CSV table of N, CA, C and O in Angstrom, one decimal:
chain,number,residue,atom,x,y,z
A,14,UNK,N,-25.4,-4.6,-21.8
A,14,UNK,CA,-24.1,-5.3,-21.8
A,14,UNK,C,-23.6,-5.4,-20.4
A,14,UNK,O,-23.8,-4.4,-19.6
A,15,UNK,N,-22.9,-6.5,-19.9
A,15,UNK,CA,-21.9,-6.9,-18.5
A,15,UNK,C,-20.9,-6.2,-18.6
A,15,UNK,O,-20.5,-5.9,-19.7
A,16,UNK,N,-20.4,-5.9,-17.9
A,16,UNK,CA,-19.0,-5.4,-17.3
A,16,UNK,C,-18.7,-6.5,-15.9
A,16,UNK,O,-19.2,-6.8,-14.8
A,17,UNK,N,-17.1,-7.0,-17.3
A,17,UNK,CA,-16.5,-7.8,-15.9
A,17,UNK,C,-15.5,-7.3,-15.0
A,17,UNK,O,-14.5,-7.1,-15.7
A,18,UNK,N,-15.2,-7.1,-13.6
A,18,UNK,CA,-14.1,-7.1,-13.4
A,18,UNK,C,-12.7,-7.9,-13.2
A,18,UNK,O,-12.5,-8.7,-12.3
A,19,UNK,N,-12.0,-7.6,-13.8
A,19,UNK,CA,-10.7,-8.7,-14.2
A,19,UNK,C,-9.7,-7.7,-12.9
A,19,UNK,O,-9.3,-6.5,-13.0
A,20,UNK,N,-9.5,-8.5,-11.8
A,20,UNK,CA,-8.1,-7.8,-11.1
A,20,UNK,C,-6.4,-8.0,-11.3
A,20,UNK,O,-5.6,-8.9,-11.4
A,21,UNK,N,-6.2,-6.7,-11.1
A,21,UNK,CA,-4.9,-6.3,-11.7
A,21,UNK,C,-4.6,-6.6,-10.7
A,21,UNK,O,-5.2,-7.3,-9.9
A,22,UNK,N,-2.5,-6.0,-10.5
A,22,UNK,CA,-1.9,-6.1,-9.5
A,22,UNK,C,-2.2,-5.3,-8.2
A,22,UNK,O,-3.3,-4.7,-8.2
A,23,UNK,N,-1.7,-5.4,-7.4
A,23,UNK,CA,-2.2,-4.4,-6.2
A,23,UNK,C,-0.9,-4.0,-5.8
A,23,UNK,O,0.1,-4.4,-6.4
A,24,UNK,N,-0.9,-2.7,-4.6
A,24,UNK,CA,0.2,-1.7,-3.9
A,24,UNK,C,0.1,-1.6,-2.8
A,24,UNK,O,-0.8,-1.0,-2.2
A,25,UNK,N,1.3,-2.2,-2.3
A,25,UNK,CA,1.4,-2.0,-0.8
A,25,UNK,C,1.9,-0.4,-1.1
A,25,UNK,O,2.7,0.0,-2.0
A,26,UNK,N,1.1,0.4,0.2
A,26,UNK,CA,1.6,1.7,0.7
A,26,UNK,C,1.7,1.8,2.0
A,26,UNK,O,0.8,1.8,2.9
A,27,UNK,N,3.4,2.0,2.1
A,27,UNK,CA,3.6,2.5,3.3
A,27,UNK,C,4.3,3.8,3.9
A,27,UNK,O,5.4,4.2,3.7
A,28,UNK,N,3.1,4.5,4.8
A,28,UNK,CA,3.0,5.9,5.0
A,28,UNK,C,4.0,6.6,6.3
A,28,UNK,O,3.4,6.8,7.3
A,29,UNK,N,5.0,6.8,6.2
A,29,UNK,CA,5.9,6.8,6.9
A,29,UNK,C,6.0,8.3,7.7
A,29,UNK,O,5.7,9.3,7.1
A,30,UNK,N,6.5,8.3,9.4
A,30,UNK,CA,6.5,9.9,9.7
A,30,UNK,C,7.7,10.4,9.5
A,30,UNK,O,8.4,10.0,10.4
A,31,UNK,N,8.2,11.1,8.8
A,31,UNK,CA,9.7,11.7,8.5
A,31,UNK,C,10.1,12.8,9.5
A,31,UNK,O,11.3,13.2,9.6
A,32,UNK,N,8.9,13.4,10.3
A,32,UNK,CA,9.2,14.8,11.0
A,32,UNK,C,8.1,15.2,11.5
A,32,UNK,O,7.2,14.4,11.8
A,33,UNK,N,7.9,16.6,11.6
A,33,UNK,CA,7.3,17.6,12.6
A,33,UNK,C,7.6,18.9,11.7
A,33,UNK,O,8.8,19.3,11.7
A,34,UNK,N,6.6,19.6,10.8
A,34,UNK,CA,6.4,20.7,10.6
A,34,UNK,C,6.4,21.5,11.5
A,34,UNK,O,5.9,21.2,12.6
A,35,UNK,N,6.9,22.7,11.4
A,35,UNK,CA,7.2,24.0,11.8
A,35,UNK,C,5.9,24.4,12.8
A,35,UNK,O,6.2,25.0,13.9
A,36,UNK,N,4.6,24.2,12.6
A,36,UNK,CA,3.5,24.2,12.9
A,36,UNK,C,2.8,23.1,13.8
A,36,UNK,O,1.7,23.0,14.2
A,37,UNK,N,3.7,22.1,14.0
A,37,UNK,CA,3.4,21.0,14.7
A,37,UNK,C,2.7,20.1,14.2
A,37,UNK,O,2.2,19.4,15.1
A,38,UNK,N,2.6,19.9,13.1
A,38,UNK,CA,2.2,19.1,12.0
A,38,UNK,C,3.3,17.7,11.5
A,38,UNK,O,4.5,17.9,11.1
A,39,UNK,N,2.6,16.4,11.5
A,39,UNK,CA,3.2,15.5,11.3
A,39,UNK,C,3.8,15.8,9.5
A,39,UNK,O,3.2,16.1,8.5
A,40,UNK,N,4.9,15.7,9.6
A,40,UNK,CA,5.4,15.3,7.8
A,40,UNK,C,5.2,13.9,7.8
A,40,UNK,O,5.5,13.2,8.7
A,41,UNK,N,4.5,13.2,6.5
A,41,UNK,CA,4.4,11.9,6.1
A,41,UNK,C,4.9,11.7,4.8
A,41,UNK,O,4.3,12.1,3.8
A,42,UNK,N,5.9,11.1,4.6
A,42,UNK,CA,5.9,10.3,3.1
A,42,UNK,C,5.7,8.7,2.7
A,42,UNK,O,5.7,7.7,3.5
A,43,UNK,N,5.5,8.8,1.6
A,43,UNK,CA,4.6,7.5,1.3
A,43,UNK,C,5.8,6.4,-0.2
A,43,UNK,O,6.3,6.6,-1.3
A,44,UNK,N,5.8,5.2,1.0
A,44,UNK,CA,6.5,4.0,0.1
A,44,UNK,C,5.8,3.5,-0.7
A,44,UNK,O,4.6,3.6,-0.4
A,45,UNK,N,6.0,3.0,-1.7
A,45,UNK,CA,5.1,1.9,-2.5
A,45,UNK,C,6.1,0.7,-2.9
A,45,UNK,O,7.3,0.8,-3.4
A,46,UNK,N,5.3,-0.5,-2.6
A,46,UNK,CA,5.8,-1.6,-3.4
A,46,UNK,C,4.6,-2.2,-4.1
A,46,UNK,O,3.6,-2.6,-3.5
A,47,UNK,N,4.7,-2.1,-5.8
A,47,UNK,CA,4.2,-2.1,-6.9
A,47,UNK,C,4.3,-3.8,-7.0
A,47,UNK,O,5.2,-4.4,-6.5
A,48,UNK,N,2.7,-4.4,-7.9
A,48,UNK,CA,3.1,-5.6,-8.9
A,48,UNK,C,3.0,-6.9,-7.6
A,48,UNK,O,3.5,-8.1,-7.6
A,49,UNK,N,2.2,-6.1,-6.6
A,49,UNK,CA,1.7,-7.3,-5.7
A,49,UNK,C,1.0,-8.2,-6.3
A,49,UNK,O,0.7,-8.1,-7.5
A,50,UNK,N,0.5,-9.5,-5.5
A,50,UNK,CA,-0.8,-10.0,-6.1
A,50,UNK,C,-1.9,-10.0,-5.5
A,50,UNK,O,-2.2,-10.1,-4.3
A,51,UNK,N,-2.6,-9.6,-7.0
A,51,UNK,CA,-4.4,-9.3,-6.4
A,51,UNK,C,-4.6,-10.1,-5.4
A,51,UNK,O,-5.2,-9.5,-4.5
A,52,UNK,N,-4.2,-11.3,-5.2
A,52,UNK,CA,-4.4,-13.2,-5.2
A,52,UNK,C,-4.0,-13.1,-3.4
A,52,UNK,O,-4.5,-13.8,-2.5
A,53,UNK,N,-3.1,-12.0,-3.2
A,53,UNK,CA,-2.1,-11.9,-1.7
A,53,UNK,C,-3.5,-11.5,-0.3
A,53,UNK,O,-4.3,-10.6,-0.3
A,54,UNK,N,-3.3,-12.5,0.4
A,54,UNK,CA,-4.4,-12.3,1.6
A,54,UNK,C,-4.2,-11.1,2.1
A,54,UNK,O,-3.0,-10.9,2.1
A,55,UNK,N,-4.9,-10.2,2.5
A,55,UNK,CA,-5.0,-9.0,3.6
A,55,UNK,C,-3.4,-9.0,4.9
A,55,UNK,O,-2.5,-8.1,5.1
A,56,UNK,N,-3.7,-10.2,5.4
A,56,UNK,CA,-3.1,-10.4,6.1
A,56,UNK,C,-1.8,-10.4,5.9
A,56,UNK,O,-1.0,-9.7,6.5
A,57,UNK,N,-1.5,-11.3,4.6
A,57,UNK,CA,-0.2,-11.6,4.1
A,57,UNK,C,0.7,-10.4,4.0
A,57,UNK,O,1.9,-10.3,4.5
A,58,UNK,N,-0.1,-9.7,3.4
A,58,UNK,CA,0.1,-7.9,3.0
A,58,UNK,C,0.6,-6.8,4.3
A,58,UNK,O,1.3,-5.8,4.2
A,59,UNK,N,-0.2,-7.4,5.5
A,59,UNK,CA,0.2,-6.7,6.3
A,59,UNK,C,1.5,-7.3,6.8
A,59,UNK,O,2.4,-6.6,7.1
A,60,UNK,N,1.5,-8.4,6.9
A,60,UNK,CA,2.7,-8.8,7.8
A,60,UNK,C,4.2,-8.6,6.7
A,60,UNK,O,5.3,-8.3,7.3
A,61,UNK,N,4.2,-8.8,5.6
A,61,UNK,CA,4.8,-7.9,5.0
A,61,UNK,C,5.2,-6.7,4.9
A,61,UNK,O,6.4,-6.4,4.9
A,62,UNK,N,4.1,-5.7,4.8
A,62,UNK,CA,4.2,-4.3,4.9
A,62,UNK,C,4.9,-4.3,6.5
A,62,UNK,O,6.1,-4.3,6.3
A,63,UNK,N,4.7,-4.3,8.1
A,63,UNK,CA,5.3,-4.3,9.1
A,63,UNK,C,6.4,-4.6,8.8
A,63,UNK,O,7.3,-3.7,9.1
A,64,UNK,N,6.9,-5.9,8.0
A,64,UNK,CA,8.7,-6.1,8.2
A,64,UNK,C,9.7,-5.3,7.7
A,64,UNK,O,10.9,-5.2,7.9
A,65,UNK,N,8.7,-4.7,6.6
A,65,UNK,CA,9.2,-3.5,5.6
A,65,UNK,C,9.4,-2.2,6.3
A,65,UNK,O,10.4,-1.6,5.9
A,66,UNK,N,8.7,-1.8,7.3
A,66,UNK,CA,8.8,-0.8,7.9
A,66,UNK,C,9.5,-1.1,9.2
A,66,UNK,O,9.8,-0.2,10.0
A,67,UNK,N,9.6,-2.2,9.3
A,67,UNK,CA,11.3,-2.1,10.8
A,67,UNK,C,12.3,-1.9,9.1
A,67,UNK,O,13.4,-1.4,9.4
A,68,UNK,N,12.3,-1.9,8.7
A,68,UNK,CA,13.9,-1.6,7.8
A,68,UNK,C,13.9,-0.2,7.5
A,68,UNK,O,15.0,0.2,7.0
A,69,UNK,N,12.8,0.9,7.9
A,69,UNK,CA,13.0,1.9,7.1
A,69,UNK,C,13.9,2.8,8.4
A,69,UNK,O,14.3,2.3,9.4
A,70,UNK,N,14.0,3.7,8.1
A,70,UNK,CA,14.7,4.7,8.9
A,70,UNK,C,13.4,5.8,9.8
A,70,UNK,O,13.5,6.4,10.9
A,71,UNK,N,12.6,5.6,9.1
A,71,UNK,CA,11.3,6.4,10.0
A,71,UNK,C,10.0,5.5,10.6
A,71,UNK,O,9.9,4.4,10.1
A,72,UNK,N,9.4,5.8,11.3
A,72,UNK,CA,8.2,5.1,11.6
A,72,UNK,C,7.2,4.8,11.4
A,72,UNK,O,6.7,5.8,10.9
A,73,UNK,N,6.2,3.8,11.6
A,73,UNK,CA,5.5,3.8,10.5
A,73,UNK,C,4.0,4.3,10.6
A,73,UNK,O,3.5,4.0,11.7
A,74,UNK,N,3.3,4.9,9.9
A,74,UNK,CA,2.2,5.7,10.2
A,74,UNK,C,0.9,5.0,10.0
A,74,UNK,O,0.0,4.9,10.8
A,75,UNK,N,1.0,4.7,8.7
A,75,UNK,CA,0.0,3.7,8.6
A,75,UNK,C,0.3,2.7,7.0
A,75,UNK,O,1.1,3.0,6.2
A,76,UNK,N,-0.5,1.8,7.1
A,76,UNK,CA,-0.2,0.4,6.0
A,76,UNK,C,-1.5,0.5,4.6
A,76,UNK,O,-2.6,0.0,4.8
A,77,UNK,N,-1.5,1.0,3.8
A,77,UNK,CA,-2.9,0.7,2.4
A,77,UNK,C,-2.8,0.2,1.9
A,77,UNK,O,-1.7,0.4,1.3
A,78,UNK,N,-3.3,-0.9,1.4
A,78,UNK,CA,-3.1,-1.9,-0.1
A,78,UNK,C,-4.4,-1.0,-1.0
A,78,UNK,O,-5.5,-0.6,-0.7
A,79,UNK,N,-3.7,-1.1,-2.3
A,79,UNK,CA,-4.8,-0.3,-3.4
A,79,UNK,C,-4.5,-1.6,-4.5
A,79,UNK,O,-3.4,-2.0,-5.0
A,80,UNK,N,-5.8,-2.1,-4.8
A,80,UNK,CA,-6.2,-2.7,-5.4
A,80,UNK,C,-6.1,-2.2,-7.1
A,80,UNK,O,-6.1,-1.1,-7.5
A,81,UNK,N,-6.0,-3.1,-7.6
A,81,UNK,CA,-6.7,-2.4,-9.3
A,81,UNK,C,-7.3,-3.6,-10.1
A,81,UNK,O,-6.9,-4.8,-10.0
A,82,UNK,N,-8.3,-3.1,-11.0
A,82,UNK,CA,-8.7,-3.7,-11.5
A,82,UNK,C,-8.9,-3.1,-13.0
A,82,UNK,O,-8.7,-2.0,-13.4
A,83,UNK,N,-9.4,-4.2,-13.9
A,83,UNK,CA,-9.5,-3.6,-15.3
A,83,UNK,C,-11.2,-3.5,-15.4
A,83,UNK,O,-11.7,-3.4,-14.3
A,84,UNK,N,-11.6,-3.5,-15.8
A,84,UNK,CA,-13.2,-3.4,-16.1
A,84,UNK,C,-13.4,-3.6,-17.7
A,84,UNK,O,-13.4,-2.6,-18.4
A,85,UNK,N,-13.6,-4.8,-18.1
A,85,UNK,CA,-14.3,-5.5,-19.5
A,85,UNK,C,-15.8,-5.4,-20.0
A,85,UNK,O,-16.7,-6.0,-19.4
A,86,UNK,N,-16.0,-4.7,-21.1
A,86,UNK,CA,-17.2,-5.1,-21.2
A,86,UNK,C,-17.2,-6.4,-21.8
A,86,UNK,O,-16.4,-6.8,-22.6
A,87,UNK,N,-18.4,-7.0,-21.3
A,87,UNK,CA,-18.5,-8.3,-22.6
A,87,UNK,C,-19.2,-8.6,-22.5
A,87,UNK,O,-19.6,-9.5,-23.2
C-alpha cells in the first residue's frame, strides 16, 4: 500500500534571547505563531518572522518554520 502525504499547517518559531544565566549561558525562549500556510514561501515566512521580532522586547536568536503533515494510507 502508498502512503500519501497531505500537508498540514505550519509554525513559525521564534527563538528569542531573554538573558544570561548565572554561568554565562544564553537564556532562550521560544514564540510560536500557529495555523501558517503549508502553501507560505520560505521567504515569505522569514520576512515575517523578522518583523515579528522588531516588536518583541528581546532579540532575536534564531527563525524555524516546522512543517506538518498527515500521512494517508491509500
Amino acid at each position: 500500500m502508498a502512503v500519501n502525504k497531505v500537508p498540514n499547517n505550519s509554525i513559525i518559531r521564534l527563538e528569542l534571547r531573554t538573558g544570561t544565566s548565572g554561568s554565562g549561558n544564553p537564556i532562550l525562549r521560544d514564540k510560536s505563531l500557529n495555523s501558517v500556510k503549508s502553501t507560505a514561501s520560505d521567504q515569505d515566512i522569514y520576512d515575517v518572522a523578522t518583523s515579528l521580532a522588531n516588536l518583541q522586547n528581546y532579540p532575536l536568536n534564531s527563525i524555524s518554520r516546522v512543517d506538518n503533515a498527515q500521512l494517508v494510507n491509500v
